[in-house]
mmCIF file of C-alpha atoms in Angstrom:
data_model
loop_
_atom_site.group_PDB
_atom_site.id
_atom_site.type_symbol
_atom_site.label_atom_id
_atom_site.label_comp_id
_atom_site.label_asym_id
_atom_site.label_seq_id
_atom_site.Cartn_x
_atom_site.Cartn_y
_atom_site.Cartn_z
ATOM 1 C CA MET A 7 13.114 11.974 -8.474
ATOM 2 C CA GLY A 8 11.746 8.629 -9.097
ATOM 3 C CA ILE A 9 8.848 6.754 -8.667
ATOM 4 C CA LYS A 10 8.838 5.574 -5.023
ATOM 5 C CA GLY A 11 7.746 1.622 -4.690
ATOM 6 C CA LEU A 12 7.184 1.872 -8.625
ATOM 7 C CA ARG A 13 9.427 -1.599 -8.571
ATOM 8 C CA LYS A 14 7.811 -3.490 -6.136
ATOM 9 C CA LEU A 15 5.110 -2.272 -7.822
ATOM 10 C CA LEU A 16 5.686 -4.099 -11.066
ATOM 11 C CA GLU A 17 7.092 -7.109 -8.957
ATOM 12 C CA HIS A 18 4.051 -8.042 -6.887
ATOM 13 C CA ASN A 19 1.447 -6.832 -10.124
ATOM 14 C CA ALA A 20 3.567 -7.825 -13.444
ATOM 15 C CA PRO A 21 6.190 -9.891 -12.602
ATOM 16 C CA LYS A 22 6.417 -10.953 -16.304
ATOM 17 C CA SER A 23 7.573 -7.213 -17.031
ATOM 18 C CA MET A 24 11.243 -7.868 -15.412
ATOM 19 C CA LYS A 25 13.843 -10.384 -16.144
ATOM 20 C CA GLU A 26 16.797 -10.723 -14.723
ATOM 21 C CA ARG A 27 20.057 -11.721 -17.196
ATOM 22 C CA ASN A 28 23.709 -11.960 -17.250
ATOM 23 C CA LEU A 29 25.636 -8.507 -18.602
ATOM 24 C CA ASP A 30 26.838 -10.983 -20.695
ATOM 25 C CA ASN A 31 23.253 -10.862 -22.742
ATOM 26 C CA TYR A 32 24.412 -7.128 -23.719
ATOM 27 C CA PHE A 33 27.039 -7.936 -25.579
ATOM 28 C CA ARG A 34 27.746 -5.272 -28.238
ATOM 29 C CA ARG A 35 24.921 -3.065 -27.286
ATOM 30 C CA ILE A 36 25.986 0.650 -25.983
ATOM 31 C CA ILE A 37 24.101 1.824 -23.154
ATOM 32 C CA ALA A 38 23.344 4.939 -21.584
ATOM 33 C CA VAL A 39 24.256 5.377 -17.473
ATOM 34 C CA ASP A 40 22.684 7.506 -15.302
ATOM 35 C CA ALA A 41 25.928 9.098 -13.699
ATOM 36 C CA SER A 42 25.016 10.677 -10.806
ATOM 37 C CA ILE A 43 23.230 7.348 -9.358
ATOM 38 C CA SER A 44 26.241 5.171 -9.567
ATOM 39 C CA ILE A 45 28.702 8.070 -8.281
ATOM 40 C CA TYR A 46 26.102 8.186 -4.987
ATOM 41 C CA GLN A 47 26.452 3.848 -4.405
ATOM 42 C CA PHE A 48 30.215 4.303 -4.766
ATOM 43 C CA LEU A 49 30.254 6.127 -1.580
ATOM 44 C CA THR A 50 27.628 4.985 0.529
ATOM 45 C CA ALA A 51 27.878 1.196 -0.402
ATOM 46 C CA MET A 52 32.228 1.051 -0.104
ATOM 47 C CA ASN A 53 34.015 1.478 2.540
ATOM 48 C CA PRO A 54 35.614 5.476 2.450
ATOM 49 C CA LEU A 55 38.940 5.262 0.262
ATOM 50 C CA GLN A 56 41.192 8.070 0.360
ATOM 51 C CA ASN A 57 44.776 8.904 -1.227
ATOM 52 C CA ASP A 58 47.803 10.034 0.192
ATOM 53 C CA ASN A 59 46.477 13.909 0.113
ATOM 54 C CA GLY A 60 43.561 12.628 2.246
ATOM 55 C CA GLU A 61 41.038 12.975 -0.615
ATOM 56 C CA GLU A 62 38.467 10.859 -1.666
ATOM 57 C CA THR A 63 38.968 8.278 -4.285
ATOM 58 C CA SER A 64 35.860 5.677 -3.391
ATOM 59 C CA HIS A 65 34.060 7.364 -6.444
ATOM 60 C CA LEU A 66 37.021 6.554 -8.422
ATOM 61 C CA VAL A 67 37.683 3.301 -7.769
ATOM 62 C CA GLY A 68 34.020 2.184 -8.167
ATOM 63 C CA MET A 69 33.526 3.795 -11.401
ATOM 64 C CA PHE A 70 36.721 2.480 -12.692
ATOM 65 C CA CYS A 71 35.671 -1.383 -11.858
ATOM 66 C CA ARG A 72 32.414 -0.603 -13.323
ATOM 67 C CA THR A 73 33.051 0.445 -15.934
ATOM 68 C CA ALA A 74 35.651 -2.142 -16.897
ATOM 69 C CA LYS A 75 33.153 -4.652 -15.950
ATOM 70 C CA PHE A 76 30.829 -3.443 -18.672
ATOM 71 C CA LEU A 77 33.707 -3.363 -21.451
ATOM 72 C CA GLU A 78 34.775 -6.716 -20.031
ATOM 73 C CA ALA A 79 31.270 -7.920 -20.817
ATOM 74 C CA GLY A 80 32.163 -6.325 -24.366
ATOM 75 C CA ILE A 81 28.807 -3.122 -23.725
ATOM 76 C CA GLU A 82 30.304 0.145 -24.465
ATOM 77 C CA PRO A 83 28.676 2.212 -21.616
ATOM 78 C CA VAL A 84 27.991 6.134 -22.136
ATOM 79 C CA TYR A 85 27.860 8.282 -19.363
ATOM 80 C CA VAL A 86 25.163 11.121 -18.813
ATOM 81 C CA PHE A 87 25.672 13.498 -15.966
ATOM 82 C CA ASP A 88 23.248 15.568 -14.817
ATOM 83 C CA GLY A 89 22.688 19.667 -15.381
ATOM 84 C CA THR A 90 21.147 22.120 -13.405
ATOM 85 C CA PRO A 91 18.075 20.647 -11.522
ATOM 86 C CA PRO A 92 14.527 21.792 -12.866
ATOM 87 C CA ASP A 93 12.641 23.990 -10.407
ATOM 88 C CA MET A 94 10.042 21.518 -9.578
ATOM 89 C CA LYS A 95 12.557 19.846 -7.738
ATOM 90 C CA LYS A 96 13.526 22.674 -5.557
ATOM 91 C CA GLN A 97 11.404 21.615 -2.567
ATOM 92 C CA GLU A 98 12.766 18.133 -2.495
ATOM 93 C CA ILE A 99 16.407 19.354 -2.367
ATOM 94 C CA ALA A 100 15.587 22.003 0.315
ATOM 95 C CA LYS A 101 14.258 18.319 2.001
ATOM 96 C CA ARG A 102 17.607 16.507 0.909
ATOM 97 C CA ASN A 103 19.829 19.365 2.581
ATOM 98 C CA ALA A 104 17.364 19.835 5.665
ATOM 99 C CA ARG A 105 17.650 15.637 6.386
ATOM 100 C CA ARG A 106 21.789 15.781 5.703
ATOM 101 C CA GLU A 107 22.186 18.161 7.951
ATOM 102 C CA ASP A 108 20.061 16.455 10.869
ATOM 103 C CA ALA A 109 22.357 13.240 10.158
ATOM 104 C CA LYS A 110 25.553 15.551 10.739
ATOM 105 C CA LYS A 111 24.206 16.901 13.916
ATOM 106 C CA GLU A 112 23.385 12.934 15.235
ATOM 107 C CA LEU A 113 26.648 12.003 13.717
ATOM 108 C CA LEU A 114 28.429 14.355 15.916
ATOM 109 C CA ASP A 115 26.855 13.395 18.660
ATOM 110 C CA LEU A 116 28.511 9.705 18.325
ATOM 111 C CA THR A 117 31.331 10.349 17.933
ATOM 112 C CA GLY A 118 32.855 9.761 21.558
ATOM 113 C CA ALA A 119 30.750 6.679 21.513
ATOM 114 C CA VAL A 120 32.351 5.441 18.399
ATOM 115 C CA GLU A 121 35.973 6.199 19.530
ATOM 116 C CA ASP A 122 35.642 4.774 22.774
ATOM 117 C CA GLY A 123 34.576 1.370 20.803
ATOM 118 C CA ASP A 124 30.936 0.876 21.012
ATOM 119 C CA GLU A 125 30.103 -1.272 18.385
ATOM 120 C CA ASP A 126 26.106 -0.552 18.144
ATOM 121 C CA LYS A 127 27.335 3.218 17.764
ATOM 122 C CA GLY A 128 29.699 2.400 15.407
ATOM 123 C CA LYS A 129 26.940 0.887 13.683
ATOM 124 C CA ASP A 130 25.014 3.904 14.008
ATOM 125 C CA ALA A 131 27.783 6.077 12.843
ATOM 126 C CA GLU A 132 27.775 4.032 9.447
ATOM 127 C CA GLU A 133 24.565 4.337 8.506
ATOM 128 C CA LEU A 134 24.429 8.107 9.433
ATOM 129 C CA ARG A 135 27.707 8.709 7.573
ATOM 130 C CA LYS A 136 26.028 7.412 4.553
ATOM 131 C CA ARG A 137 22.966 9.938 5.213
ATOM 132 C CA THR A 138 25.468 12.685 4.865
ATOM 133 C CA VAL A 139 26.704 11.858 1.545
ATOM 134 C CA LYS A 140 26.319 14.723 -0.952
ATOM 135 C CA VAL A 141 27.568 14.313 -4.556
ATOM 136 C CA THR A 142 29.529 16.697 -5.144
ATOM 137 C CA SER A 143 31.137 18.543 -9.000
ATOM 138 C CA THR A 144 34.581 17.493 -7.576
ATOM 139 C CA HIS A 145 33.144 13.903 -7.782
ATOM 140 C CA TYR A 146 31.880 14.977 -11.454
ATOM 141 C CA ASN A 147 34.897 16.223 -12.701
ATOM 142 C CA GLY A 148 37.031 13.497 -11.210
ATOM 143 C CA CYS A 149 34.922 10.907 -12.443
ATOM 144 C CA LYS A 150 34.592 12.599 -15.900
ATOM 145 C CA ARG A 151 38.433 12.701 -16.591
ATOM 146 C CA LEU A 152 38.794 9.306 -15.240
ATOM 147 C CA LEU A 153 36.142 7.924 -18.124
ATOM 148 C CA GLN A 154 37.614 10.720 -20.724
ATOM 149 C CA LEU A 155 41.590 9.102 -20.064
ATOM 150 C CA MET A 156 39.755 5.488 -20.345
ATOM 151 C CA GLY A 157 38.332 6.378 -24.124
ATOM 152 C CA VAL A 158 34.302 6.394 -22.615
ATOM 153 C CA PRO A 159 32.466 8.910 -23.516
ATOM 154 C CA VAL A 160 30.773 11.100 -21.397
ATOM 155 C CA ILE A 161 27.552 13.721 -21.986
ATOM 156 C CA GLN A 162 26.694 16.538 -19.975
ATOM 157 C CA ALA A 163 22.703 17.085 -19.590
ATOM 158 C CA PRO A 164 21.369 20.186 -19.598
ATOM 159 C CA SER A 165 19.269 19.146 -16.718
ATOM 160 C CA GLU A 166 18.147 15.738 -14.854
ATOM 161 C CA ALA A 167 20.344 12.969 -16.161
ATOM 162 C CA GLU A 168 17.717 10.186 -16.826
ATOM 163 C CA ALA A 169 15.577 12.611 -19.083
ATOM 164 C CA GLN A 170 18.531 12.531 -21.021
ATOM 165 C CA CYS A 171 18.914 9.268 -20.949
ATOM 166 C CA SER A 172 15.378 8.756 -21.866
ATOM 167 C CA HIS A 173 15.874 11.156 -24.982
ATOM 168 C CA LEU A 174 19.044 9.106 -26.172
ATOM 169 C CA CYS A 175 16.783 5.559 -25.750
ATOM 170 C CA LYS A 176 14.342 7.042 -27.416
ATOM 171 C CA ASP A 177 14.575 5.680 -31.051
ATOM 172 C CA GLY A 178 15.800 2.631 -30.516
ATOM 173 C CA LYS A 179 18.519 2.754 -33.202
ATOM 174 C CA THR A 180 21.955 3.594 -30.891
ATOM 175 C CA ILE A 181 21.314 3.137 -27.455
ATOM 176 C CA LYS A 182 18.491 0.508 -26.598
ATOM 177 C CA ASN A 183 18.979 0.271 -22.484
ATOM 178 C CA ILE A 184 19.459 2.309 -19.422
ATOM 179 C CA VAL A 185 21.379 1.384 -16.922
ATOM 180 C CA ARG A 186 20.230 3.171 -13.420
ATOM 181 C CA GLY A 187 21.028 2.046 -9.780
ATOM 182 C CA ARG A 188 17.804 2.127 -8.517
ATOM 183 C CA SER A 189 14.656 1.652 -10.869
ATOM 184 C CA LYS A 190 13.972 4.774 -11.888
ATOM 185 C CA PRO A 191 10.999 5.996 -14.606
ATOM 186 C CA LEU A 192 10.208 2.987 -16.914
ATOM 187 C CA GLN A 193 7.561 5.073 -18.810
ATOM 188 C CA ARG A 194 8.386 5.084 -22.000
ATOM 189 C CA ILE A 195 11.717 3.679 -22.114
ATOM 190 C CA ASP A 196 12.545 0.627 -24.179
ATOM 191 C CA GLY A 197 14.656 -0.965 -22.137
ATOM 192 C CA ILE A 198 16.070 -1.034 -18.362
ATOM 193 C CA PHE A 199 18.376 -2.482 -16.258
ATOM 194 C CA MET A 200 19.169 -2.156 -12.800
ATOM 195 C CA LEU A 201 22.035 -2.938 -11.277
ATOM 196 C CA LYS A 202 21.214 -4.956 -7.794
ATOM 197 C CA ARG A 203 22.290 -2.715 -4.985
ATOM 198 C CA LYS A 204 25.407 -4.807 -4.349
ATOM 199 C CA GLU A 205 27.021 -4.721 -7.513
ATOM 200 C CA ALA A 206 28.378 -1.152 -5.971
ATOM 201 C CA SER A 207 30.883 -3.013 -3.352
ATOM 202 C CA GLU A 208 31.125 -6.920 -4.828
ATOM 203 C CA LYS A 209 31.887 -8.991 -7.971
ATOM 204 C CA ASP A 210 28.344 -9.014 -9.018
ATOM 205 C CA THR A 211 27.528 -9.569 -12.826
ATOM 206 C CA GLU A 212 23.755 -10.250 -12.365
ATOM 207 C CA ALA A 213 21.308 -7.179 -13.611
ATOM 208 C CA ALA A 214 17.505 -7.063 -13.923
ATOM 209 C CA SER A 215 16.269 -5.503 -16.978
ATOM 210 C CA ASN A 216 12.616 -4.431 -18.165
ATOM 211 C CA LYS A 217 11.234 -6.143 -21.336
ATOM 212 C CA LYS A 218 10.179 -4.489 -23.696
ATOM 213 C CA THR A 219 6.391 -3.589 -23.387
ATOM 214 C CA LYS A 220 3.337 -2.302 -25.294
ATOM 215 C CA ALA A 221 2.157 0.820 -24.446
#
């Protein structure tokens, strides 16, 4: 679920704990990637894409492009997918579902104004659309199949992907870095680099990397 405001806290109080680097700095590294956050980014940051059958493809296009960028930089990604959420997360999931339903209702109310060409309402509708997005098993399965066809390793976590990534990175021998769309837990993780938010939709190869610190 993450720690709200953690990155800003570090930037303000411990700026030396973070350093911007180019992806090329991670040449020949094997990295663990939290797939769920990446998929969510692609579904919200990119313009909605569909195939001829009306099926959503934004997540597939985004996953392909980002993975290709990793491979081009000589980085070997290992994608980790969420499993069954822990009981302690049930309340948070319920809140998210409620907020999503509220956004759907608000979006429905704006439909008429958007169809009439109201630009301001159109922007509001786009923000609401992003709030209605939910990553489903269909998104997961499609991305898993794509990655397998690309020859990229996929790991199904028993529960939270972030915990599985931390475990994979624990000894620091094979996997030394974890990729996240935003700064989720830094505790007891040797190296995390967070892709900038615009990475989901733009050709940005910069990454923010947390330097290894002693406990």
